[in-house]
mmCIF file of C-alpha atoms in Angstrom:
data_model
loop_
_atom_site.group_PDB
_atom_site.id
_atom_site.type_symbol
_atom_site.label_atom_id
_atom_site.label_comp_id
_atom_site.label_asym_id
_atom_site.label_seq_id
_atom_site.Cartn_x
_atom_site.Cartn_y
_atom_site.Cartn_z
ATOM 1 C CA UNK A 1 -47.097 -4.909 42.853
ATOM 2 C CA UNK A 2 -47.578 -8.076 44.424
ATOM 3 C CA UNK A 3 -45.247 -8.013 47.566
ATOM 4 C CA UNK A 4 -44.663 -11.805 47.547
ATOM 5 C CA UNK A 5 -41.547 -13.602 47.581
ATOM 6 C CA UNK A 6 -40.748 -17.178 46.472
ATOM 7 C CA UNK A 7 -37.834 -17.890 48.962
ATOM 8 C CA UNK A 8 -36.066 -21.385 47.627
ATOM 9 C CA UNK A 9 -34.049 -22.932 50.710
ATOM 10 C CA UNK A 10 -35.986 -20.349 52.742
ATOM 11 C CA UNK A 11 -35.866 -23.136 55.738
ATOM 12 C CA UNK A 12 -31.957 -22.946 55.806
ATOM 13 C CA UNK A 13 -29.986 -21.033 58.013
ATOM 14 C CA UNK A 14 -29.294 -17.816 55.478
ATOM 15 C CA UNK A 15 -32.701 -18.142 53.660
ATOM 16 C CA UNK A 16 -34.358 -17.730 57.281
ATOM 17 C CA UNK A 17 -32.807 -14.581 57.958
ATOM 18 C CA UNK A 18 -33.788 -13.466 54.371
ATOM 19 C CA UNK A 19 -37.570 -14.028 55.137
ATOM 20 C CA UNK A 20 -37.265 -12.649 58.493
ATOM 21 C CA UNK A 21 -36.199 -9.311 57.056
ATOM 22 C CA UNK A 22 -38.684 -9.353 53.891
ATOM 23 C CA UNK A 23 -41.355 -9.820 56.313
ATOM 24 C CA UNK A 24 -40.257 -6.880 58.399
ATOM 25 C CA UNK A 25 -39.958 -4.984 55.063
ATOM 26 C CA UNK A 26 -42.932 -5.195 54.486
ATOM 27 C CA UNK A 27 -42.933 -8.405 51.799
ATOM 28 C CA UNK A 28 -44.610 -12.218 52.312
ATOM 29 C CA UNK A 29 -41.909 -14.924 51.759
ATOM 30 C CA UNK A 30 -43.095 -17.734 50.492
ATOM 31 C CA UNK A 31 -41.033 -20.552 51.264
ATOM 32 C CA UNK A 32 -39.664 -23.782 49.088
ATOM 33 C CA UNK A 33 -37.604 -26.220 50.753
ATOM 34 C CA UNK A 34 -37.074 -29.641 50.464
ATOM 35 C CA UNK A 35 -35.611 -29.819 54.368
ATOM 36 C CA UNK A 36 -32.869 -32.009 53.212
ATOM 37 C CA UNK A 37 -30.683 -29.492 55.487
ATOM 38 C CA UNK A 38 -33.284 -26.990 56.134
ATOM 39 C CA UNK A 39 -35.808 -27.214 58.856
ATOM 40 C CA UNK A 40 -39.649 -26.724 59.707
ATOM 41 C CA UNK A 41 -39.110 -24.723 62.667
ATOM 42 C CA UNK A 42 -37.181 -22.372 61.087
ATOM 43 C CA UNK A 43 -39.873 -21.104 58.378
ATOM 44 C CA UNK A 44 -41.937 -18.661 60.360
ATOM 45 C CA UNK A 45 -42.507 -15.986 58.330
ATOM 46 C CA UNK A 46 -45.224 -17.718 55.532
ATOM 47 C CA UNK A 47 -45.993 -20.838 54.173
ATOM 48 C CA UNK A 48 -43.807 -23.131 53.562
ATOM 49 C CA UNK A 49 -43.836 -25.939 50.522
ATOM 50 C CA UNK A 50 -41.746 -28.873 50.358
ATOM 51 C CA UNK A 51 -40.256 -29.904 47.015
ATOM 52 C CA UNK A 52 -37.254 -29.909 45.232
ATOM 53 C CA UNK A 53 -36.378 -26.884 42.556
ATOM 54 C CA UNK A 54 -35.855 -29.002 39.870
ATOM 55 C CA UNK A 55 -39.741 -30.262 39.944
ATOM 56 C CA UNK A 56 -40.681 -27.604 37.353
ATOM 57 C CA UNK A 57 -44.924 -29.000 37.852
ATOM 58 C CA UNK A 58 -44.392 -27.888 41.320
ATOM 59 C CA UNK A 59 -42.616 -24.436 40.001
ATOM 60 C CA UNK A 60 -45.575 -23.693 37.857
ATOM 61 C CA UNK A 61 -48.171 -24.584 40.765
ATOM 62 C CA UNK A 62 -46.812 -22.052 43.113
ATOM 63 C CA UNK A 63 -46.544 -19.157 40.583
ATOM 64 C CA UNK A 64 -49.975 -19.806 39.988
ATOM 65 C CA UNK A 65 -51.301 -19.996 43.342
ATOM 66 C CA UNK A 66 -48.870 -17.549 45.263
ATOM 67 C CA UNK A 67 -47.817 -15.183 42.173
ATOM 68 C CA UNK A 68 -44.600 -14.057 43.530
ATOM 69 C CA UNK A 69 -43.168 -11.183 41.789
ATOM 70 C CA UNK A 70 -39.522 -12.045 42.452
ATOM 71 C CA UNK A 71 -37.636 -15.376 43.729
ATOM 72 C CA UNK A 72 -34.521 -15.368 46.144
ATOM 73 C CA UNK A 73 -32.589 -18.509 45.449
ATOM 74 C CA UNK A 74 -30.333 -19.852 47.971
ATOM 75 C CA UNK A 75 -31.095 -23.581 47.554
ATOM 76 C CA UNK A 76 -28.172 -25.569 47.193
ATOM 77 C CA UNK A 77 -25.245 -27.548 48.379
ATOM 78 C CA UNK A 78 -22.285 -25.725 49.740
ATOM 79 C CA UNK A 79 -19.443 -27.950 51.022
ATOM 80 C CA UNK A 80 -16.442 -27.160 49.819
ATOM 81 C CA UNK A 81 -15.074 -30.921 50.877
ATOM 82 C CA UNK A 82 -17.993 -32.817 49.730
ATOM 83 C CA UNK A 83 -17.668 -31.201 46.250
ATOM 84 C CA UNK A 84 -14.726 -32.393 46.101
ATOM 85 C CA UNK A 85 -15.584 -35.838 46.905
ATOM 86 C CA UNK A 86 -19.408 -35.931 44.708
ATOM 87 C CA UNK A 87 -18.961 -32.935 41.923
ATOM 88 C CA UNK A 88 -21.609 -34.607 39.754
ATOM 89 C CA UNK A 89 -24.092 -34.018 42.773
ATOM 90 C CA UNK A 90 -23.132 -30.418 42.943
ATOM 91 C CA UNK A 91 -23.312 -29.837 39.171
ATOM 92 C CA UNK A 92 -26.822 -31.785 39.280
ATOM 93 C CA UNK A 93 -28.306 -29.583 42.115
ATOM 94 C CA UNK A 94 -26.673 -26.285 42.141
ATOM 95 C CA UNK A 95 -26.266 -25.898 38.167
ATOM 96 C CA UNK A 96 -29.229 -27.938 36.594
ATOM 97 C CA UNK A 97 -31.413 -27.762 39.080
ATOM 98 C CA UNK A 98 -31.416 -24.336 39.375
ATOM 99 C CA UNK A 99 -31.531 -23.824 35.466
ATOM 100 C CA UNK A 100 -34.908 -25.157 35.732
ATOM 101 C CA UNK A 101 -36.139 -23.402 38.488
ATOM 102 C CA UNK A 102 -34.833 -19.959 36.869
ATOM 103 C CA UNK A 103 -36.586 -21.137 33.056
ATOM 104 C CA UNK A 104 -39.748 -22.451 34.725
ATOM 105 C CA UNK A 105 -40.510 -19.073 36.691
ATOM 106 C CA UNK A 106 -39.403 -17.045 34.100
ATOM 107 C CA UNK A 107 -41.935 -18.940 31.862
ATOM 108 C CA UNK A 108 -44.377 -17.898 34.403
ATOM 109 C CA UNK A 109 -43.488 -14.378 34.053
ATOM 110 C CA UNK A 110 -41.642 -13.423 37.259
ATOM 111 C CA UNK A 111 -38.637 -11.194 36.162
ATOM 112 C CA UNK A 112 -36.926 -10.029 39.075
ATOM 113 C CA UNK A 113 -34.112 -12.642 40.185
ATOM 114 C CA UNK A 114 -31.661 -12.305 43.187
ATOM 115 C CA UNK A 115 -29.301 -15.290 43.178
ATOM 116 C CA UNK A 116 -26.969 -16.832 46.250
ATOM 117 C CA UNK A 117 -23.511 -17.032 45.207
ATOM 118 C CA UNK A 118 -20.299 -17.475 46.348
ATOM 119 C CA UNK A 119 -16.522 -15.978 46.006
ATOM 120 C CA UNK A 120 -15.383 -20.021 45.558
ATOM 121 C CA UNK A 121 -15.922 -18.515 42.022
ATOM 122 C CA UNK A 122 -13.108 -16.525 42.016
ATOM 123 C CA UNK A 123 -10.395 -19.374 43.377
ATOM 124 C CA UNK A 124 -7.038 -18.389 44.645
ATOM 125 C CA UNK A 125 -6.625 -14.954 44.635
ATOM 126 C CA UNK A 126 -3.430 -12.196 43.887
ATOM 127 C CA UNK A 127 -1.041 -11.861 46.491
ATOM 128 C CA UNK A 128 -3.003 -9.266 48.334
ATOM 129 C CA UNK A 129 -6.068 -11.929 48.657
ATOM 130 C CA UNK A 130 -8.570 -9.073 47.640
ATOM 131 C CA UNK A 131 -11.026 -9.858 45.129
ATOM 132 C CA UNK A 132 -13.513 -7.695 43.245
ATOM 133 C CA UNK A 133 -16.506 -8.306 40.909
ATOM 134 C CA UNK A 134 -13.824 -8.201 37.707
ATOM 135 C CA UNK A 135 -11.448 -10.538 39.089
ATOM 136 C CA UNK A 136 -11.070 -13.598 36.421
ATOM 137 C CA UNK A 137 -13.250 -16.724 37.438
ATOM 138 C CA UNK A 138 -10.796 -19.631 38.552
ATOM 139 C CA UNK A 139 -12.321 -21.625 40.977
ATOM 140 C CA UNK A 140 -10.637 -24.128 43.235
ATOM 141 C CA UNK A 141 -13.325 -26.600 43.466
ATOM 142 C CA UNK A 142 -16.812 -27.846 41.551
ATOM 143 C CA UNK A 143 -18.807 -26.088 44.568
ATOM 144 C CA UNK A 144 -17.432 -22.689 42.438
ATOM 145 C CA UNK A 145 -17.890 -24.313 39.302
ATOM 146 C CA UNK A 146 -21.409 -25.539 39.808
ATOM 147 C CA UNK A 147 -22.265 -22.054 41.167
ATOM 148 C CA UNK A 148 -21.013 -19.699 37.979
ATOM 149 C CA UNK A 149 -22.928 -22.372 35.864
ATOM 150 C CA UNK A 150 -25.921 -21.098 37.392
ATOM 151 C CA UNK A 151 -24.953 -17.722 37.120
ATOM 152 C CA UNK A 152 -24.239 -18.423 33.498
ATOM 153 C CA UNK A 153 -27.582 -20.273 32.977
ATOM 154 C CA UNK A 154 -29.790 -16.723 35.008
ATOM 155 C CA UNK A 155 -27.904 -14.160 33.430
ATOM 156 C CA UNK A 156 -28.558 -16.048 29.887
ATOM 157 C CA UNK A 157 -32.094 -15.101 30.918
ATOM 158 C CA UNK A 158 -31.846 -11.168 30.239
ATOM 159 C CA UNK A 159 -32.454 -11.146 26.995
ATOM 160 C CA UNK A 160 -36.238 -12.327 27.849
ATOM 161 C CA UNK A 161 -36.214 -9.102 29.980
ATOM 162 C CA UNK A 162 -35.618 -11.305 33.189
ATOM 163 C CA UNK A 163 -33.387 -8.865 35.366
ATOM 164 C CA UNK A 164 -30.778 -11.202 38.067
ATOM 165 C CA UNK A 165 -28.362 -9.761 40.664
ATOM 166 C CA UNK A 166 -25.960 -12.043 41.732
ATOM 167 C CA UNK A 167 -24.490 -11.768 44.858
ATOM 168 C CA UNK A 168 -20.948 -13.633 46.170
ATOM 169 C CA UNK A 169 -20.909 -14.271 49.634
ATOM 170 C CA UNK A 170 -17.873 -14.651 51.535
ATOM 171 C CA UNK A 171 -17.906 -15.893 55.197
ATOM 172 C CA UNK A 172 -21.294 -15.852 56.476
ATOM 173 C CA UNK A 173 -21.165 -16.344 60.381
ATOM 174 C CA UNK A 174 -23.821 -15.071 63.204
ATOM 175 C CA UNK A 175 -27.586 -15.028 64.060
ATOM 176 C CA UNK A 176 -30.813 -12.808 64.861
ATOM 177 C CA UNK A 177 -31.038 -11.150 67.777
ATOM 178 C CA UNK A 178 -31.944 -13.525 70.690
ATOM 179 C CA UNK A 179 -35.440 -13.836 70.549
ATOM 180 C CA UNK A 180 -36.152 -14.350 66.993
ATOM 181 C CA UNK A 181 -35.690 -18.423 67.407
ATOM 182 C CA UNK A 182 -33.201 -18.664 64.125
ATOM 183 C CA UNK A 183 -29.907 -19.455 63.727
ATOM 184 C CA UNK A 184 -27.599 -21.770 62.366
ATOM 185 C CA UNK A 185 -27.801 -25.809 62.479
ATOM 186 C CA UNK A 186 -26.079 -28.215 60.890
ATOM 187 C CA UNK A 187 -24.252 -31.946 61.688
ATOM 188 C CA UNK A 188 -22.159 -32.340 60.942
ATOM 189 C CA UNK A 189 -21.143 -28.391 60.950
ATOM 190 C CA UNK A 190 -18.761 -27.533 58.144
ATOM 191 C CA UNK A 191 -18.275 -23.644 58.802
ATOM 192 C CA UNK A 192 -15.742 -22.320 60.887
ATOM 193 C CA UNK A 193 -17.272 -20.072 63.589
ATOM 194 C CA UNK A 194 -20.012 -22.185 64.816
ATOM 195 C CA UNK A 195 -17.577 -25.399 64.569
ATOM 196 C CA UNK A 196 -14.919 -23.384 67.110
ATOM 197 C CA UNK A 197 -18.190 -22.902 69.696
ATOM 198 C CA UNK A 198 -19.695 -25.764 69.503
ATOM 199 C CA UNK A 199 -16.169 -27.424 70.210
ATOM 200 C CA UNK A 200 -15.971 -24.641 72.916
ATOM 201 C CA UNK A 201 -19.031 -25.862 74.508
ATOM 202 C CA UNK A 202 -18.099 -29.248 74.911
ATOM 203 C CA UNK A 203 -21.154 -30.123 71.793
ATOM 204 C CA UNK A 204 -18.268 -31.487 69.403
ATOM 205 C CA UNK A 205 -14.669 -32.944 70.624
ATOM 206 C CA UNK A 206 -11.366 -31.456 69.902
ATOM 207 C CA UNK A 207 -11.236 -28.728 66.665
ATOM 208 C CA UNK A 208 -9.414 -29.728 63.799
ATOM 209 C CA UNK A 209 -7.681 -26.757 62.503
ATOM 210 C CA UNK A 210 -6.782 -27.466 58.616
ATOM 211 C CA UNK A 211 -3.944 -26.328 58.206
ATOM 212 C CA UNK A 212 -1.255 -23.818 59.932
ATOM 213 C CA UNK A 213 1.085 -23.554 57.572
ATOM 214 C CA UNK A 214 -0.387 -20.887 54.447
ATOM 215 C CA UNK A 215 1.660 -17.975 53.747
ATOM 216 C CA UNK A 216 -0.307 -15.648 55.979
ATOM 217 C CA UNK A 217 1.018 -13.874 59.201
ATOM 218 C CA UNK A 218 0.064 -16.656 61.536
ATOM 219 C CA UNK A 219 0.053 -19.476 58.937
ATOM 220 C CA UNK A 220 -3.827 -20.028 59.187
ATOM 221 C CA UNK A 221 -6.325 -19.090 56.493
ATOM 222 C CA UNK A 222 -7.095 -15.570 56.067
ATOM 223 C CA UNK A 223 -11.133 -14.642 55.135
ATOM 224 C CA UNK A 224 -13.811 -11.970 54.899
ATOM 225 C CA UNK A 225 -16.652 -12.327 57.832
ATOM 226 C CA UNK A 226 -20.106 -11.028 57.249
ATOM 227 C CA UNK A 227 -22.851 -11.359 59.367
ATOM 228 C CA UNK A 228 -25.877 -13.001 58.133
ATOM 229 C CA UNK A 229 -28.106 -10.027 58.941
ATOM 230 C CA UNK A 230 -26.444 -7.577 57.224
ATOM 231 C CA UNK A 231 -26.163 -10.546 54.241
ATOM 232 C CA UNK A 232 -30.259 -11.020 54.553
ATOM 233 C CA UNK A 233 -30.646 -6.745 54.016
ATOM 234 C CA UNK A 234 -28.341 -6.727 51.405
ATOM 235 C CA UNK A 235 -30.559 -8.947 49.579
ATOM 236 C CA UNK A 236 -33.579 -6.544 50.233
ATOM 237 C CA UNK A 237 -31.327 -3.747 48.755
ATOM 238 C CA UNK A 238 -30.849 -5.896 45.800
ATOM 239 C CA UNK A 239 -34.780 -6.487 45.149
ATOM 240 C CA UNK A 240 -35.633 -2.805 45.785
ATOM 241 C CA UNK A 241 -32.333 -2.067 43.124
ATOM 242 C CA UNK A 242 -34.393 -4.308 40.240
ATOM 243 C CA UNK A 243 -37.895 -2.950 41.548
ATOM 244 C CA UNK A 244 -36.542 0.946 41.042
ATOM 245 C CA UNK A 245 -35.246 -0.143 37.387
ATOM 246 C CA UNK A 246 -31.936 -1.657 38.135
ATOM 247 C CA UNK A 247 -30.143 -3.304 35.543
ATOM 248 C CA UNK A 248 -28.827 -6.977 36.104
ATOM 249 C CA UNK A 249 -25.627 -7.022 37.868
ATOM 250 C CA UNK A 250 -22.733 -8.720 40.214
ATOM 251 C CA UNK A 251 -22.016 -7.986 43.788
ATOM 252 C CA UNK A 252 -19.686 -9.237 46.367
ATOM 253 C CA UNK A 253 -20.914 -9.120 49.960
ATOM 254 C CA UNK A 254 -18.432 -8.718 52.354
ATOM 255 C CA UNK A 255 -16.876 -6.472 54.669
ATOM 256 C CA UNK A 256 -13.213 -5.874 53.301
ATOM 257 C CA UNK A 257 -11.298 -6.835 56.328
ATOM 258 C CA UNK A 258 -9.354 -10.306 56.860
ATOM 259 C CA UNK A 259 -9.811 -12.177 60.283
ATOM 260 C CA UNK A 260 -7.291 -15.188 60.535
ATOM 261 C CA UNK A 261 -9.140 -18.614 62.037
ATOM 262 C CA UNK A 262 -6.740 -18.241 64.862
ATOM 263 C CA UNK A 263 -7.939 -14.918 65.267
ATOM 264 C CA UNK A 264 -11.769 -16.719 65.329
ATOM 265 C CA UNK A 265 -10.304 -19.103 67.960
ATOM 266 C CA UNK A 266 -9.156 -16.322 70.028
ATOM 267 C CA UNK A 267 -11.859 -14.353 69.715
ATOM 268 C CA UNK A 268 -14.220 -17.216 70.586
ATOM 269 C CA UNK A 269 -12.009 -18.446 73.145
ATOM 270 C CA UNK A 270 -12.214 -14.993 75.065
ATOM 271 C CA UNK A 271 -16.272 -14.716 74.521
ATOM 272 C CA UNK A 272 -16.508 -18.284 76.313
ATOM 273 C CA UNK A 273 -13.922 -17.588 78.867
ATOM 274 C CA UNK A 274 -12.178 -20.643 77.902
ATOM 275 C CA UNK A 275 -9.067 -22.582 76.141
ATOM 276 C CA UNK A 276 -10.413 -24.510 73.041
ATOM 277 C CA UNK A 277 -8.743 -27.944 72.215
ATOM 278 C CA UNK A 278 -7.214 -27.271 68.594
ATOM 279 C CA UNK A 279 -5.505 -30.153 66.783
ATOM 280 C CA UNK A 280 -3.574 -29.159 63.875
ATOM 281 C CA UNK A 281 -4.948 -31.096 60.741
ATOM 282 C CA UNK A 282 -3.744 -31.473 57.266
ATOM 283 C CA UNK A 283 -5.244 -28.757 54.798
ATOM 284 C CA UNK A 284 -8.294 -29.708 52.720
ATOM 285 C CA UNK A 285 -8.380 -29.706 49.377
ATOM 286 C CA UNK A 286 -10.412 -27.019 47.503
ATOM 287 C CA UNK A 287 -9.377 -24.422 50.156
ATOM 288 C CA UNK A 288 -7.620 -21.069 49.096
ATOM 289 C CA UNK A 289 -5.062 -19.473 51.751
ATOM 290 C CA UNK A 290 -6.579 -15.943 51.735
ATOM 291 C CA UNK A 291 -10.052 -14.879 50.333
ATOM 292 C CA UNK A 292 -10.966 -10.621 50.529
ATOM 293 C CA UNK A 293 -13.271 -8.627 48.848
ATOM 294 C CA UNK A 294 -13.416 -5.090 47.377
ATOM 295 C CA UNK A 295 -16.536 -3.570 48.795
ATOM 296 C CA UNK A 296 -16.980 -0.629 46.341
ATOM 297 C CA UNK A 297 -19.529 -2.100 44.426
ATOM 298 C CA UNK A 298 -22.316 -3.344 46.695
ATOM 299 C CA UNK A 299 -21.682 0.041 47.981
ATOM 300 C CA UNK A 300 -22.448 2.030 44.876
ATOM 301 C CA UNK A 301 -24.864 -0.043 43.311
ATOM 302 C CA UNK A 302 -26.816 -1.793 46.480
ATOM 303 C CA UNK A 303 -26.452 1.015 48.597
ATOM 304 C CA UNK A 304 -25.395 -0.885 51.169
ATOM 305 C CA UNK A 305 -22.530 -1.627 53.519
ATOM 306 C CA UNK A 306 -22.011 -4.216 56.583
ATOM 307 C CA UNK A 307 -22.155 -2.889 59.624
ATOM 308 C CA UNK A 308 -21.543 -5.383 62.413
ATOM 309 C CA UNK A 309 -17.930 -6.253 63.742
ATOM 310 C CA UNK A 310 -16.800 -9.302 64.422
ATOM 311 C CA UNK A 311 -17.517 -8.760 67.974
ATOM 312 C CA UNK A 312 -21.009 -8.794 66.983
ATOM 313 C CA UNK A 313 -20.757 -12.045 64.609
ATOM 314 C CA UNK A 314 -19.209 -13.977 67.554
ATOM 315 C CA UNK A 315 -21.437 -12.973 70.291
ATOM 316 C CA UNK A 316 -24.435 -13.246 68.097
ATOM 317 C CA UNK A 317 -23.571 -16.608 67.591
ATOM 318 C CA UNK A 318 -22.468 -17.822 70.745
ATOM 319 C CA UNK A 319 -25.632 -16.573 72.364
ATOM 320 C CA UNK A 320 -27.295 -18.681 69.624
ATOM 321 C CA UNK A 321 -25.554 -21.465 70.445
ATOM 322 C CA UNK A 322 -25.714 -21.173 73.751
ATOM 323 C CA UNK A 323 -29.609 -20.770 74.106
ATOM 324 C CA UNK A 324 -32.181 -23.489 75.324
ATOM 325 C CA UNK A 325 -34.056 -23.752 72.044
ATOM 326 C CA UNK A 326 -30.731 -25.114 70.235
ATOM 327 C CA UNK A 327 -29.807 -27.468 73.021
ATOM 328 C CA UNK A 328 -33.100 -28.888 72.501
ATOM 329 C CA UNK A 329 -32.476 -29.545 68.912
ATOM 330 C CA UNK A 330 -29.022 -31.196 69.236
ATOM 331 C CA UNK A 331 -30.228 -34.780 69.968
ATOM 332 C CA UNK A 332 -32.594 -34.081 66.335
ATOM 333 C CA UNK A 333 -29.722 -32.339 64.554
ATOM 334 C CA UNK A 334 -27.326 -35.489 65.507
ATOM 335 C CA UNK A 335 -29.886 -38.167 64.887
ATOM 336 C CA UNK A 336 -30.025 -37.215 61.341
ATOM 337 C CA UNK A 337 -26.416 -36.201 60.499
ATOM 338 C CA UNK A 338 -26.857 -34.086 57.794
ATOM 339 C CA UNK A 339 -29.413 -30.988 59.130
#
């Protein structure tokens, strides 16, 4: 079996740690990227070519002169805000883009599928928060929308014998072991954890906390953390599931326990040693008050289970953060907004 990889949005910030652990399993990513939040430095584990997944000429070119025997998809657009704002972008990129990137390799005979997804599929959730892979699809926003279109559009794809897992992330936070060189960057940066250090460490002003006042014990929003390396091996578990005869399937990745972001705060607060300027903002619209998953699943079919604690997200990140190689890509990372 050919051991390569095509690795869409391999140059972002999961898709790196994806190709980091193929390579040390033993696979050769190949990387396609279009950089438009992803970065050169970051691809260091095989070639990387820059396009857009939606160029199907392009699609066909690299099956023919790579012949990867599976693609990991994780190129898209993933603010919840922005969706709001520009849905038809969202629906163009992370729906129809992606429908041609999943028809054009299947065309070229690659079968084996594993797909980046999200629990904004699920929307607001019952009283409890927790979600599993049955819960209805409701989502709050066209980010969710655009994503179970393109689960919709891969899964149509199994009666040509193309086999897909899908897996729904919930919060993905952390970074390799210092030393590796990846990690995450974005600006501006729309995720919690590394917006709460980077505030921390004097990068960003004062933290805008939106909203304090959800039905949750301390009135912030409630959410799942998973670290992005046990994310990038639960994607290997899902290859190796489809490579050992695995049927298509669903799979939330999480870890089953609910961290508040004033818990994140804290927690970050205590790993810096200092008090955080938080300013209380309005909510935004799109987010859900508490998001949880059910972790039987991924368990029984991936094999696989998170092992990190949040102590390990936050320190992995701060250390991240707090390292010479990312101080010497701020000036870069503000100079073109969006990366």
């Amino acid at each position: 079996m050919n051991k390569t990889i095509l690795v869409t949005g391999g140059a972002g910030y999961i898709g790196s740690h994806v190709c980091w652990r193929l390579h040390d399993a033993g696979y050769t990513p190949v990387v396609l990227d279009n950089l438009s939040t992803g970065h050169e430095w970051a691809v260091k584990w095989g070639d990387l070519v820059r396009g857009d997944i939606g160029d199907a000429d392009l699609i066909r070119t690299i099956c023919t002169d790579y012949k990867p025997s599976a693609v990991m998809h994780f190129a898209a657009l993933t603010d919840v805000a922005q969706s709001m704002r520009e849905p038809d972008r969202f629906f163009d990129n992370n729906t129809a883009r992606a429908k041609t990137l999943f028809d054009t390799a299947a065309d070229c005979g690659i079968n084996h599928f594993v797909f980046s997804s999200t629990a904004a599929v699920y929307g607001v959730p019952h009283a409890d928060g927790y979600v599993n892979e049955d819960t209805p699809l409701q989502p709050a926003n066209p980010y969710g929308e655009s994503k179970i279109r393109a689960e919709n559009a891969l899964r149509a794809l199994d009666s040509r014998g193309v086999r897909s897992v899908v897996l729904r992330y919930f919060n993905v936070a952390g970074a390799a072991p210092d030393g590796i060189g990846i990690g995450e960057a974005h600006w501006p940066e729309t995720n919690l954890l590394p917006r709460v250090i980077l505030s921390g460490l004097g990068y960003e002003g004062p933290l805008s906390l939106f909203g304090n006042d959800y039905d949750t014990p301390d009135g912030t929003a409630l959410r799942d953390f998973i670290h992005v390396c046990d994310l990038a091996d639960a994607h290997i578990a899902a290859l190796h599931h489809m490579q050992n005869g695995g049927a298509s399937d669903i799979v939330n990745l999480g870890t089953g326990h609910g961290y508040s972001v004033k818990q994140i705060i804290d927690a970050v607060e205590t790993h810096l040693n200092k008090t955080i300027d938080v300013r209380i903002a309005p909510r935004r619209p799109g987010d859900v008050p508490v998001m949880l998953t059910q972790t039987n699943k991924a368990q029984r079919v991936l094999g696989w289970t998170a092992t990190s604690s949040l102590n390990d997200i936050i320190s992995s990140a701060v250390t991240w953060h707090k390292s010479a190689f990312y101080a010497d890509l701020v000036p870069s990372l503000q100079s073109h907004g969006t990366k």
